[in-house]
Coordinates of C-alpha atoms and ligand atoms in Angstrom, one line a residue:
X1 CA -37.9 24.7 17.4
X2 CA -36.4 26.4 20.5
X3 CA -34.6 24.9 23.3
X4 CA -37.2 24.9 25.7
X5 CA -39.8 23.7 23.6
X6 CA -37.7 20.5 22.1
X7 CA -36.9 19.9 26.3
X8 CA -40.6 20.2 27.3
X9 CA -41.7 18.0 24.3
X10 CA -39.2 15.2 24.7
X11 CA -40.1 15.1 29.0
X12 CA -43.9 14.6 27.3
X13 CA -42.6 12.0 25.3
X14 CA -40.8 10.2 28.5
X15 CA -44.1 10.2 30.5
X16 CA -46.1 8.8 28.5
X17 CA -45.6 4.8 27.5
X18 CA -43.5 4.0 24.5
X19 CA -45.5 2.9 21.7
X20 CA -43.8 -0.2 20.1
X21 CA -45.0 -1.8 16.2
X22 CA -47.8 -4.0 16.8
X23 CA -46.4 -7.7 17.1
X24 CA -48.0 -8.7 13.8
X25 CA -47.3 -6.1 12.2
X26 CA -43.5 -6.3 13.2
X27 CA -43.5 -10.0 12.3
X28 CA -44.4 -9.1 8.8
X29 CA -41.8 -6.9 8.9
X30 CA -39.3 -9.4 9.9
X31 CA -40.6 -11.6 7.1
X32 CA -41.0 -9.0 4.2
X33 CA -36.9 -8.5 4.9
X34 CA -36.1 -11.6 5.3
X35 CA -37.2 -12.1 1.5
X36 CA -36.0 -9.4 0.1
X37 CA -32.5 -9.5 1.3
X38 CA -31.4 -13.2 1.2
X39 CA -28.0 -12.2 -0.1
X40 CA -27.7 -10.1 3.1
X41 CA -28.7 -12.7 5.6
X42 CA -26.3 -15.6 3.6
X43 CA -23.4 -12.9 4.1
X44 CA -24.1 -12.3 7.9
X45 CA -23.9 -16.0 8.3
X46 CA -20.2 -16.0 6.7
X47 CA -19.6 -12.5 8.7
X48 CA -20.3 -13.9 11.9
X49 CA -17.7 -16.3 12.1
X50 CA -15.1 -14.4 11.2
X51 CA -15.8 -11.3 13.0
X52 CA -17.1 -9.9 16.2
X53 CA -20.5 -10.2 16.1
X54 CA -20.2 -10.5 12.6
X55 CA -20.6 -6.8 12.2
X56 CA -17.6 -4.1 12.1
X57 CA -20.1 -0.6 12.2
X58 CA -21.6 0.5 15.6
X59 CA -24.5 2.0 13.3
X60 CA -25.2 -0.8 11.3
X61 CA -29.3 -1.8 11.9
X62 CA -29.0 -5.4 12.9
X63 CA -32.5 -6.7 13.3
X64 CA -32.9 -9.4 11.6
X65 CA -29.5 -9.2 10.4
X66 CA -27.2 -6.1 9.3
X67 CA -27.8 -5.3 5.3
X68 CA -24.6 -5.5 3.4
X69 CA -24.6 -2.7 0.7
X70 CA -23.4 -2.8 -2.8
X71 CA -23.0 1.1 -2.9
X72 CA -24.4 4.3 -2.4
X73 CA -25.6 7.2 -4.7
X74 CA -26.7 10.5 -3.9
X75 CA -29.2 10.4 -1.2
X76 CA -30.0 6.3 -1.8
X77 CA -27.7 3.4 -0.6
X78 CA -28.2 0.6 -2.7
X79 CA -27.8 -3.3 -0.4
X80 CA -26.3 -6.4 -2.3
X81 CA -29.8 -7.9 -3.2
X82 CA -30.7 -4.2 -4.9
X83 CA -33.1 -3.1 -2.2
X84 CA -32.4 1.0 -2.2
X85 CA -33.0 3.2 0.9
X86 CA -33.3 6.9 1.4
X87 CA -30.2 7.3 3.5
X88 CA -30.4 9.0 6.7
X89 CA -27.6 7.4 8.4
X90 CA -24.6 8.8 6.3
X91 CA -22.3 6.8 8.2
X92 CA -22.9 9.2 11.3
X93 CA -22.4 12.5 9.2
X94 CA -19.5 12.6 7.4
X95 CA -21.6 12.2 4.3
X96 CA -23.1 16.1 3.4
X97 CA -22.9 16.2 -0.4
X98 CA -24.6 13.1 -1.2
X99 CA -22.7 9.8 -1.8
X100 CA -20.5 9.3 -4.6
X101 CA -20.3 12.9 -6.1
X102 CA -19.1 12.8 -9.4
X103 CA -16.7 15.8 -8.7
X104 CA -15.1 14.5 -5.8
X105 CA -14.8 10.8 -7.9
X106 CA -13.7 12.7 -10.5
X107 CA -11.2 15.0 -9.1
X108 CA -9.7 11.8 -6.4
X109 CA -9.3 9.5 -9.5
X110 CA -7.4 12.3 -11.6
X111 CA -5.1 12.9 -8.2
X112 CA -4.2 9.0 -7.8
X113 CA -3.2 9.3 -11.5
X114 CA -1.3 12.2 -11.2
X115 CA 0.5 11.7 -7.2
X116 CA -0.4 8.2 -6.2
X117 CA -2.2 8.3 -3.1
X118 CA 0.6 8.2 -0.3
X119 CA 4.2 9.7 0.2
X120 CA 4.0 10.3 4.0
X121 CA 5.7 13.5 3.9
X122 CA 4.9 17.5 3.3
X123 CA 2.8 18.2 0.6
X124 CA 1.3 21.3 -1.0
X125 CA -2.4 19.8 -0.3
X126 CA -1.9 19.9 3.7
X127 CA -1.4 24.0 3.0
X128 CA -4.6 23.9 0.9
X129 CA -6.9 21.9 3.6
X130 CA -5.5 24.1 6.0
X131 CA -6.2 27.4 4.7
X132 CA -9.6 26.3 3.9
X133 CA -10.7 25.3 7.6
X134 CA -8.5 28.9 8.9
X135 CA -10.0 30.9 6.1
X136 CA -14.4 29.5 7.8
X137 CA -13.8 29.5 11.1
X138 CA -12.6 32.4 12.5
X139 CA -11.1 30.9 15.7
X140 CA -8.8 28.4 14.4
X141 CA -5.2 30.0 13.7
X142 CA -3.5 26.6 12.9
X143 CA -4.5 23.5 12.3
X144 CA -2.9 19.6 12.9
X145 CA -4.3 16.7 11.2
X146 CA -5.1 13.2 12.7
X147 CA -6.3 10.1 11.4
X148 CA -10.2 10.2 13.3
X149 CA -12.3 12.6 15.6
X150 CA -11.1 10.0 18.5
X151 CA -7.8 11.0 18.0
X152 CA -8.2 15.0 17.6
X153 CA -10.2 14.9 20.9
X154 CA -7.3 12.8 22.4
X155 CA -4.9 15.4 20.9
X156 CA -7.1 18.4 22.1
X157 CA -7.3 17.6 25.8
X158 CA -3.2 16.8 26.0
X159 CA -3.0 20.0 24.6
X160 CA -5.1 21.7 27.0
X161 CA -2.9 19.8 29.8
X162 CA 0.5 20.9 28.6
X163 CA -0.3 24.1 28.2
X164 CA -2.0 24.4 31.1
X165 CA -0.4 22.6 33.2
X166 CA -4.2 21.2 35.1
X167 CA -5.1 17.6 35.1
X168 CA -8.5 17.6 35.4
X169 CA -11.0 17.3 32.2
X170 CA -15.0 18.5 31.9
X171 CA -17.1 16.8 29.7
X172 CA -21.1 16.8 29.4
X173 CA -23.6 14.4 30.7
X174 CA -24.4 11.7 27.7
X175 CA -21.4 13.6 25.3
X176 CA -19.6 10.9 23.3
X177 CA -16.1 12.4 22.3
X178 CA -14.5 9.1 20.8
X179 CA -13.5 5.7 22.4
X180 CA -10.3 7.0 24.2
X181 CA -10.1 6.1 27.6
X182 CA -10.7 9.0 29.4
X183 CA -14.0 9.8 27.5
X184 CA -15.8 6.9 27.6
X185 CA -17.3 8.0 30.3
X186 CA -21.2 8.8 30.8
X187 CA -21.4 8.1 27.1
X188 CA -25.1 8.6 25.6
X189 CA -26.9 8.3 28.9
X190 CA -26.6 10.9 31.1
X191 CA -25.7 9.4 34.2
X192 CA -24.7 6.1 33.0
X193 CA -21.0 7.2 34.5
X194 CA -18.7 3.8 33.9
X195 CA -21.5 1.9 32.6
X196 CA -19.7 1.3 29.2
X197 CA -15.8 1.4 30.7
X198 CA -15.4 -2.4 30.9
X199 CA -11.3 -3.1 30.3
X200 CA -10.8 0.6 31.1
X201 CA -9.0 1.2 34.8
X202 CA -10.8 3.7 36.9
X203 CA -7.1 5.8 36.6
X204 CA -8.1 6.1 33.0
X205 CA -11.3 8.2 33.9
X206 CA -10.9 9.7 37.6
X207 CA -9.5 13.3 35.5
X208 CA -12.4 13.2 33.6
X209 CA -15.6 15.2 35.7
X210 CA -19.2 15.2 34.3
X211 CA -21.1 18.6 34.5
X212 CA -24.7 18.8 34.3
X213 CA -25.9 20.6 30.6
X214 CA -27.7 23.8 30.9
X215 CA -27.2 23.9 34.5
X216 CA -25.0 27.1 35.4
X217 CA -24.7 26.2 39.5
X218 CA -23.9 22.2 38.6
X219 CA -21.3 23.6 35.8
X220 CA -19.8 26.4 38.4
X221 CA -19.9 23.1 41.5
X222 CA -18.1 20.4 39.1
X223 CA -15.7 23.4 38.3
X224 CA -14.8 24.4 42.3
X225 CA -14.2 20.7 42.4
X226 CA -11.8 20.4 39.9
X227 CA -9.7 23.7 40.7
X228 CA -9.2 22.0 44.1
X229 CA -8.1 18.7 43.1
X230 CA -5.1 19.2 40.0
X231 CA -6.8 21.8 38.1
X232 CA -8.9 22.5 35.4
X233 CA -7.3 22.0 31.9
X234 CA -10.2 22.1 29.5
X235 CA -13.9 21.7 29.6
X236 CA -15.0 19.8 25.8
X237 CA -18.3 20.0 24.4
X238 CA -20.5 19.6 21.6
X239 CA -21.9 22.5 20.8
X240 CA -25.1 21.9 20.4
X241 CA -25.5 19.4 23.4
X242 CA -24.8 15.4 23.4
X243 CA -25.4 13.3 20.7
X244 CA -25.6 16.1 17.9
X245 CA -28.5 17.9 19.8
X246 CA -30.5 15.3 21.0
X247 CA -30.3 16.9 24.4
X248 CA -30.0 20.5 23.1
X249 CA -28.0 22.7 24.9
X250 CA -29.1 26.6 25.4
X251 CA -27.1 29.0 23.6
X252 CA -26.7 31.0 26.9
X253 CA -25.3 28.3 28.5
X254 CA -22.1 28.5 25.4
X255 CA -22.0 31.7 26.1
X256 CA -21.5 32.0 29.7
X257 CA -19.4 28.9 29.5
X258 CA -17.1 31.2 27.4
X259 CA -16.7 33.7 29.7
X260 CA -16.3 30.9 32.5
X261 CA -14.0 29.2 30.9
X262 CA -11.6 32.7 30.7
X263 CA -11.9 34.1 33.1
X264 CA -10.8 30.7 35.2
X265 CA -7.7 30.2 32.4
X266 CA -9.5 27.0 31.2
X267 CA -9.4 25.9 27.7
X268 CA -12.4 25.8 26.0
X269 CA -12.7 22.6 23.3
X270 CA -15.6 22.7 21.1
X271 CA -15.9 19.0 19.5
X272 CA -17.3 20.0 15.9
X273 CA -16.8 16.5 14.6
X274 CA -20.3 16.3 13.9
X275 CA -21.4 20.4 13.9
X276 CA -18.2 21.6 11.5
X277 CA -19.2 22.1 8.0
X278 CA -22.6 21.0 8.4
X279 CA -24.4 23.7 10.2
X280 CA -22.5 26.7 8.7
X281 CA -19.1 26.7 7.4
X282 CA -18.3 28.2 10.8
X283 CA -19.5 25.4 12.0
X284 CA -22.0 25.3 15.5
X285 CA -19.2 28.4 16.8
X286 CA -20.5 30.8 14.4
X287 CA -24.0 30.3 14.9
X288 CA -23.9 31.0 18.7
X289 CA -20.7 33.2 18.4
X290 CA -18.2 32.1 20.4
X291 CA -15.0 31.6 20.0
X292 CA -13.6 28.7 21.3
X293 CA -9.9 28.0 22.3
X294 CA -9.2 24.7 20.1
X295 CA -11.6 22.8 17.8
X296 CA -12.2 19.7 16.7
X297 CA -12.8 18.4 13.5
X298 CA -13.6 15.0 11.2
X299 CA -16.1 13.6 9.4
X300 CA -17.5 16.3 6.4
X301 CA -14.5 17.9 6.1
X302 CA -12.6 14.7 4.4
X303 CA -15.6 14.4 1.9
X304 CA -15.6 10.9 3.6
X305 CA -12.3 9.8 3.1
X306 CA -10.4 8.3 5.1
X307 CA -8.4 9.1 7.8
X308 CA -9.8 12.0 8.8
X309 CA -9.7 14.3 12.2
X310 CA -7.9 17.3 12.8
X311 CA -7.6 19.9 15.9
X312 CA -7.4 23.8 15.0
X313 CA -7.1 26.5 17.5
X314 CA -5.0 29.7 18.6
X315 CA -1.9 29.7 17.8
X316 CA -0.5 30.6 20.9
X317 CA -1.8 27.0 22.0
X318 CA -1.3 24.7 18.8
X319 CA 2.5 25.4 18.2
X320 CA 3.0 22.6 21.2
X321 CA 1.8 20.2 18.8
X322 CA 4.6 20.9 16.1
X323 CA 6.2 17.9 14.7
X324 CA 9.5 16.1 15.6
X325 CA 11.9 16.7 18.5
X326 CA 10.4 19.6 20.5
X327 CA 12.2 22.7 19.7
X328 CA 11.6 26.4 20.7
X329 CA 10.0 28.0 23.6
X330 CA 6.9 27.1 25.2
X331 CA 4.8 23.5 25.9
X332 CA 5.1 20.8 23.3
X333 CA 2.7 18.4 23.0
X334 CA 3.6 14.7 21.6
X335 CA 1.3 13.4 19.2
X336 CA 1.8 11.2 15.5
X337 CA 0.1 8.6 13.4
X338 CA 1.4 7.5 10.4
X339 CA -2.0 8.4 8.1
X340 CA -2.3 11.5 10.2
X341 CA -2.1 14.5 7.3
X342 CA -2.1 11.8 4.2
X343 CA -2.4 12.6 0.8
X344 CA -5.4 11.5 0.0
X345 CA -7.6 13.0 2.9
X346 CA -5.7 17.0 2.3
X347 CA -6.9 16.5 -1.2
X348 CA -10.4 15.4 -0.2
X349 CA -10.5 18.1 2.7
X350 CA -9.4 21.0 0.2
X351 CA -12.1 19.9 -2.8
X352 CA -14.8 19.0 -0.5
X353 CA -14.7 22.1 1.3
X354 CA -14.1 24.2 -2.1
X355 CA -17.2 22.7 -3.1
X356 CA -19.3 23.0 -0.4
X357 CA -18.1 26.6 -0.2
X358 CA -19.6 27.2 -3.8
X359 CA -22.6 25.1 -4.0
X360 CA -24.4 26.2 -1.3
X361 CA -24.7 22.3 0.3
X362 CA -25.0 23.6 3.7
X363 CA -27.7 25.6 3.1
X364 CA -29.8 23.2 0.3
X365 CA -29.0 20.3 2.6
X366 CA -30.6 22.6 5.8
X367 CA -33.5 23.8 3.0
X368 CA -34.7 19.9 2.6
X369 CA -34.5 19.2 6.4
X370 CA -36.6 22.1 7.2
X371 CA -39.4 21.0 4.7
X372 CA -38.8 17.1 6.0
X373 CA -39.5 18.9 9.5
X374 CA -42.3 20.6 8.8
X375 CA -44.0 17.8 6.9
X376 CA -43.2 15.1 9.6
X377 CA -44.6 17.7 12.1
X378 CA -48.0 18.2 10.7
X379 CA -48.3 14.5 10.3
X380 CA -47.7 14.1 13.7
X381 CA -50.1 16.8 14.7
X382 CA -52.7 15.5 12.5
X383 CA -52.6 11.8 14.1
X384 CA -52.4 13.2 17.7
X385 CA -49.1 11.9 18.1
X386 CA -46.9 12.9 20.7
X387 CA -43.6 12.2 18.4
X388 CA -41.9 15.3 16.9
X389 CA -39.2 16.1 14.8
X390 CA -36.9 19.4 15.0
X391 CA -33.3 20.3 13.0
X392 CA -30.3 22.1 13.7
X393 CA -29.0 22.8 9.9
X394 CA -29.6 19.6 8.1
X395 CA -29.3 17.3 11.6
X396 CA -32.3 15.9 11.6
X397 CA -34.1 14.6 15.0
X398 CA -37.5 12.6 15.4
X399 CA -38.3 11.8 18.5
X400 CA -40.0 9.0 19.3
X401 CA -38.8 7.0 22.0
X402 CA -37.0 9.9 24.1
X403 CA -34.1 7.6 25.1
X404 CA -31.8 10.0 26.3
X405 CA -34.5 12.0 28.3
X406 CA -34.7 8.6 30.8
X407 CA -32.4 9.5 34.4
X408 CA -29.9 6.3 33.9
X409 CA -28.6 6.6 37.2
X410 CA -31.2 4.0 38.6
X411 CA -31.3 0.4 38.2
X412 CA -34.9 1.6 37.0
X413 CA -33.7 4.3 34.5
X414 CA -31.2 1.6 33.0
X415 CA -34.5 -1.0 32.6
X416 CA -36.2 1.8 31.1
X417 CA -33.5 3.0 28.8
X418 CA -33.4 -0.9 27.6
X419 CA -37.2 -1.5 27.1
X420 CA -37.4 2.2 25.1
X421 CA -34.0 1.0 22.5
X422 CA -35.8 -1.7 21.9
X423 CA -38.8 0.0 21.0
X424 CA -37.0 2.5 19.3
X425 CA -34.8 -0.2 17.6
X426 CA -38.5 -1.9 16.4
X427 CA -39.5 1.7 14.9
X428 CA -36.2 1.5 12.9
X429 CA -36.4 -2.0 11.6
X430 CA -40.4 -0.6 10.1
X431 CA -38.8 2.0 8.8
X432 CA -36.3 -0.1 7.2
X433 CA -38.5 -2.3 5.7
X434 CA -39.8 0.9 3.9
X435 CA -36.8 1.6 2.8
X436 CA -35.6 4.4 5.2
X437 CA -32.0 3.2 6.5
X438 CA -32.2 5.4 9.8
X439 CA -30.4 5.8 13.5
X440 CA -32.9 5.6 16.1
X441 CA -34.2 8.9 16.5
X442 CA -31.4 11.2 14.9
X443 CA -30.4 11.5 11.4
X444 CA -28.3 13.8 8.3
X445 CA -30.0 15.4 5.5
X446 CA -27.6 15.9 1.9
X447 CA -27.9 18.8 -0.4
X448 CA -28.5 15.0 -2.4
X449 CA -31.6 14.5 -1.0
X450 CA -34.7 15.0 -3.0
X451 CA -38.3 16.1 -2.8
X452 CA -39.1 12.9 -3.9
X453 CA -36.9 10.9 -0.5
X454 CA -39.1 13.5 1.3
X455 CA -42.4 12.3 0.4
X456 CA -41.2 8.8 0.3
X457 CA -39.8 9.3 4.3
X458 CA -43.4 10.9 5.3
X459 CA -45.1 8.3 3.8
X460 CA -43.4 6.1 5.8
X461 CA -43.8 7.3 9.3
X462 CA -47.4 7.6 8.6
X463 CA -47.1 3.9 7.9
X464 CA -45.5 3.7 11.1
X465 CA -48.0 5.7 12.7
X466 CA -50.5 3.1 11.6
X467 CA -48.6 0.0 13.0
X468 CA -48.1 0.8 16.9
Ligands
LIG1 N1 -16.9 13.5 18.5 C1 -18.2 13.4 18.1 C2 -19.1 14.5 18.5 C3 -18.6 12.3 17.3 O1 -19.9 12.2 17.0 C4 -17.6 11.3 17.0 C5 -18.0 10.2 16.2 O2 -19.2 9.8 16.0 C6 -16.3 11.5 17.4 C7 -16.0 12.6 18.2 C8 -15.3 10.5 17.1 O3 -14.9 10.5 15.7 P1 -14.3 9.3 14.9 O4 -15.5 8.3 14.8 O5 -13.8 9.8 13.6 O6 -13.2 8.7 15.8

């Protein structure tokens, strides 16, 4: 689906009325999970007063309680009283070959044998991961590992200041770029500014400027502003718009940003935490063909090990952020973390990617979400539905809800945002219940997933269909 038409479908879906479950139909939802999962709930209870909330995963479905899994396999997770779900989730998107490949098991097991799993110096394996990112994505010269995408975007924009020698930061309306300081900042909403920077100073965030997405004046304004106050150091992104593309961005908007971006000496940062290694082994930069300054990677690329984040870019930039004492000419560029580079996620960087390389999982995984699409489209057609579904690779998006269409600058836009979670929320908690473990509206396809989790997911949002 094109830009335009996913933005003119998802400002249909915010005019109309959200369409929640039927209340008796979602209170035999509650009650159908409540029964099944009575190991789940007794572990919540224990949870809970040890721990925040009683849950440590921002992603973890909590109505009526968060499901505590026993483990996953392929494209199925499998929860501690044997329930199984079609997994759409993947823990956000690291998870692109299904869970629990036997290669990876395989090869990881054989490697603890063999090395142990930590040494905390140089190793042959850091070469291997490295070459293997360098060798897909032809903009990234040298590459630094870090223990998370957090860290990698932290690492990226002090990059872009020392060798720039500007203060100021760009980010998108609604992009989330970590939990650092500065970028928590109009997370998820656009507009929502500070609304989530509670115990972060205002100092933290006042070098960090919003720009409007597909907006080439509002992009040129926000960038006047900041060449007159300290300087311009970098303008970050996802590259295909906030929130994996649930606002998409227009590939001519990249583009010009590009040459922007140049011809003003500003660092370009493409955040391909989510993008790199899923939608192409050049990640969401070779699709639209442009070349960003640095990069920034995590999530596939560790085969879901942990810690993994990592920032590549031109060489003429990264040598700042060599190692030890700073030596040599040029900026340097302080960064360390004891994981940062371990053992264990070079390994799992170097097979995953070997094997993604050779199997073809980009393109299988991309091959299922466009049949998924497809499927879930003519459904919604055939129902005269206003929900609608759309992929970038093997990102999936359904829309029902349009959240992140609603203006959450107002105190009216924030009520509106709440009341459409929730509703959103309810439509996950059905889908649940039919064993679909999802994220409200956006989800990840693996080259696991099977013609038979297909039909099994359509089946279930025509259920749903049936129940608001
Ligand atoms: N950037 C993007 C686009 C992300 O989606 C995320 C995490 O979801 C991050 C950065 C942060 O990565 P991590 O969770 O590894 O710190």
């Amino acid at each position: 689906m094109k830009t335009d038409e996913i933005l003119s479908r998802m400002r249909e879906l915010a005019s109309r009325p959200p369409r929640p479950v039927r209340e008796e139909a979602m209170s035999r939802v509650l009650s159908e999970i409540r029964r099944k999962t009575p190991a789940s709930c007794r572990l919540f209870e224990e949870a809970r007063a040890i721990m925040p909330g009683g849950v440590q995963h921002m992603l973890s479905p909590t109505t009526p309680y968060p499901i505590f899994m026993d483990h996953g396999r392929g494209c199925h997770l499998t929860d501690v009283d044997g329930n199984r779900y079609v997994d759409y989730l993947n823990g956000g998107g690291p998870v692109l070959l299904g869970h629990n490949p036997d290669f990876l098991r395989r090869k990881m097991a054989a490697l603890i044998e063999d090395k142990g799993w930590f040494h905390g110096l140089p190793d042959e394996y850091e070469i291997l991961a490295c070459r293997k990112i360098i060798e897909h994505m032809p903009s990234v010269e040298k590459v630094r590992f870090l223990q998370s995408g957090t860290e990698a975007c932290m690492a990226a924009i002090r990059l872009a200041r020392a060798c720039t020698g500007k203060k100021k930061i760009i980010k998108f309306a609604g992009t989330y770029h970590g939990w650092s300081d500065q970028l928590v900042f109009d997370l998820w909403l656009p507009g929502s500014g500070r609304l989530l920077a509670s115990g972060i100073p205002e100092s933290a965030t006042e070098n960090t400027l919003v720009a409007p997405l597909n907006d080439l004046d509002g992009l040129a304004r926000v960038i006047e502003q900041g060449e007159r106050d300290g300087g311009v150091a970098a303008v970050i992104l996802e590259p295909l718009g906030p929130e994996s593309g649930t606002l998409p961005i227009d590939a001519g908007f990249v583009r010009y940003l590009r040459e922007l971006t140049r011809t003003k000496g500003i660092l370009l940062i493409f955040d391909e935490v989510v993008t790199g290694f899923r939608v192409g082994l050049g990640g969401a930069q070779a699709l639209f063909g442009v070349d960003p300054d640095l990069t920034v990677l995590g999530k596939i690329i560790g085969g879901c090990f942990p810690s993994c984040g990592a920032v590549g870019g031109k060489a003429v930039y990264m040598e700042a952020l060599r190692s030890g004492v700073p030596s040599g000419t040029g900026p340097s560029c302080f960064v360390a973390g004891t994981f940062g580079a371990n053992l264990l996620t070079c390994a799992a960087v170097y097979f995953t990617l070997s094997e993604i390389e050779t199997t073809d999982a980009i393109g299988r995984a991309a091959a299922t979400t466009e049949d998924l699409v497809n499927k879930l489209n003519r459904l919604f057609e055939r129902e005269g539905s206003s929900f609608f579904a759309y992929r970038y690779g093997s990102i999936l998006h359904i829309e029902t809800s349009a959240l992140f269409a609603i203006d959450a600058r107002t105190e009216q836009g924030i009520l509106e945002v709440l009341e459409r979670k929730q509703v959103a929320g309810g439509h996950q908690t059905f889908l649940l219940n039919e064993g679909l473990m999802t994220l409200m509206g956006k989800g990840f396809v693996t080259s696991a997933h099977t013609a038979e989790a297909v039909e099994q997911t359509v089946t279930a949002y025509a259920r749903l269909l049936e129940a608001i």
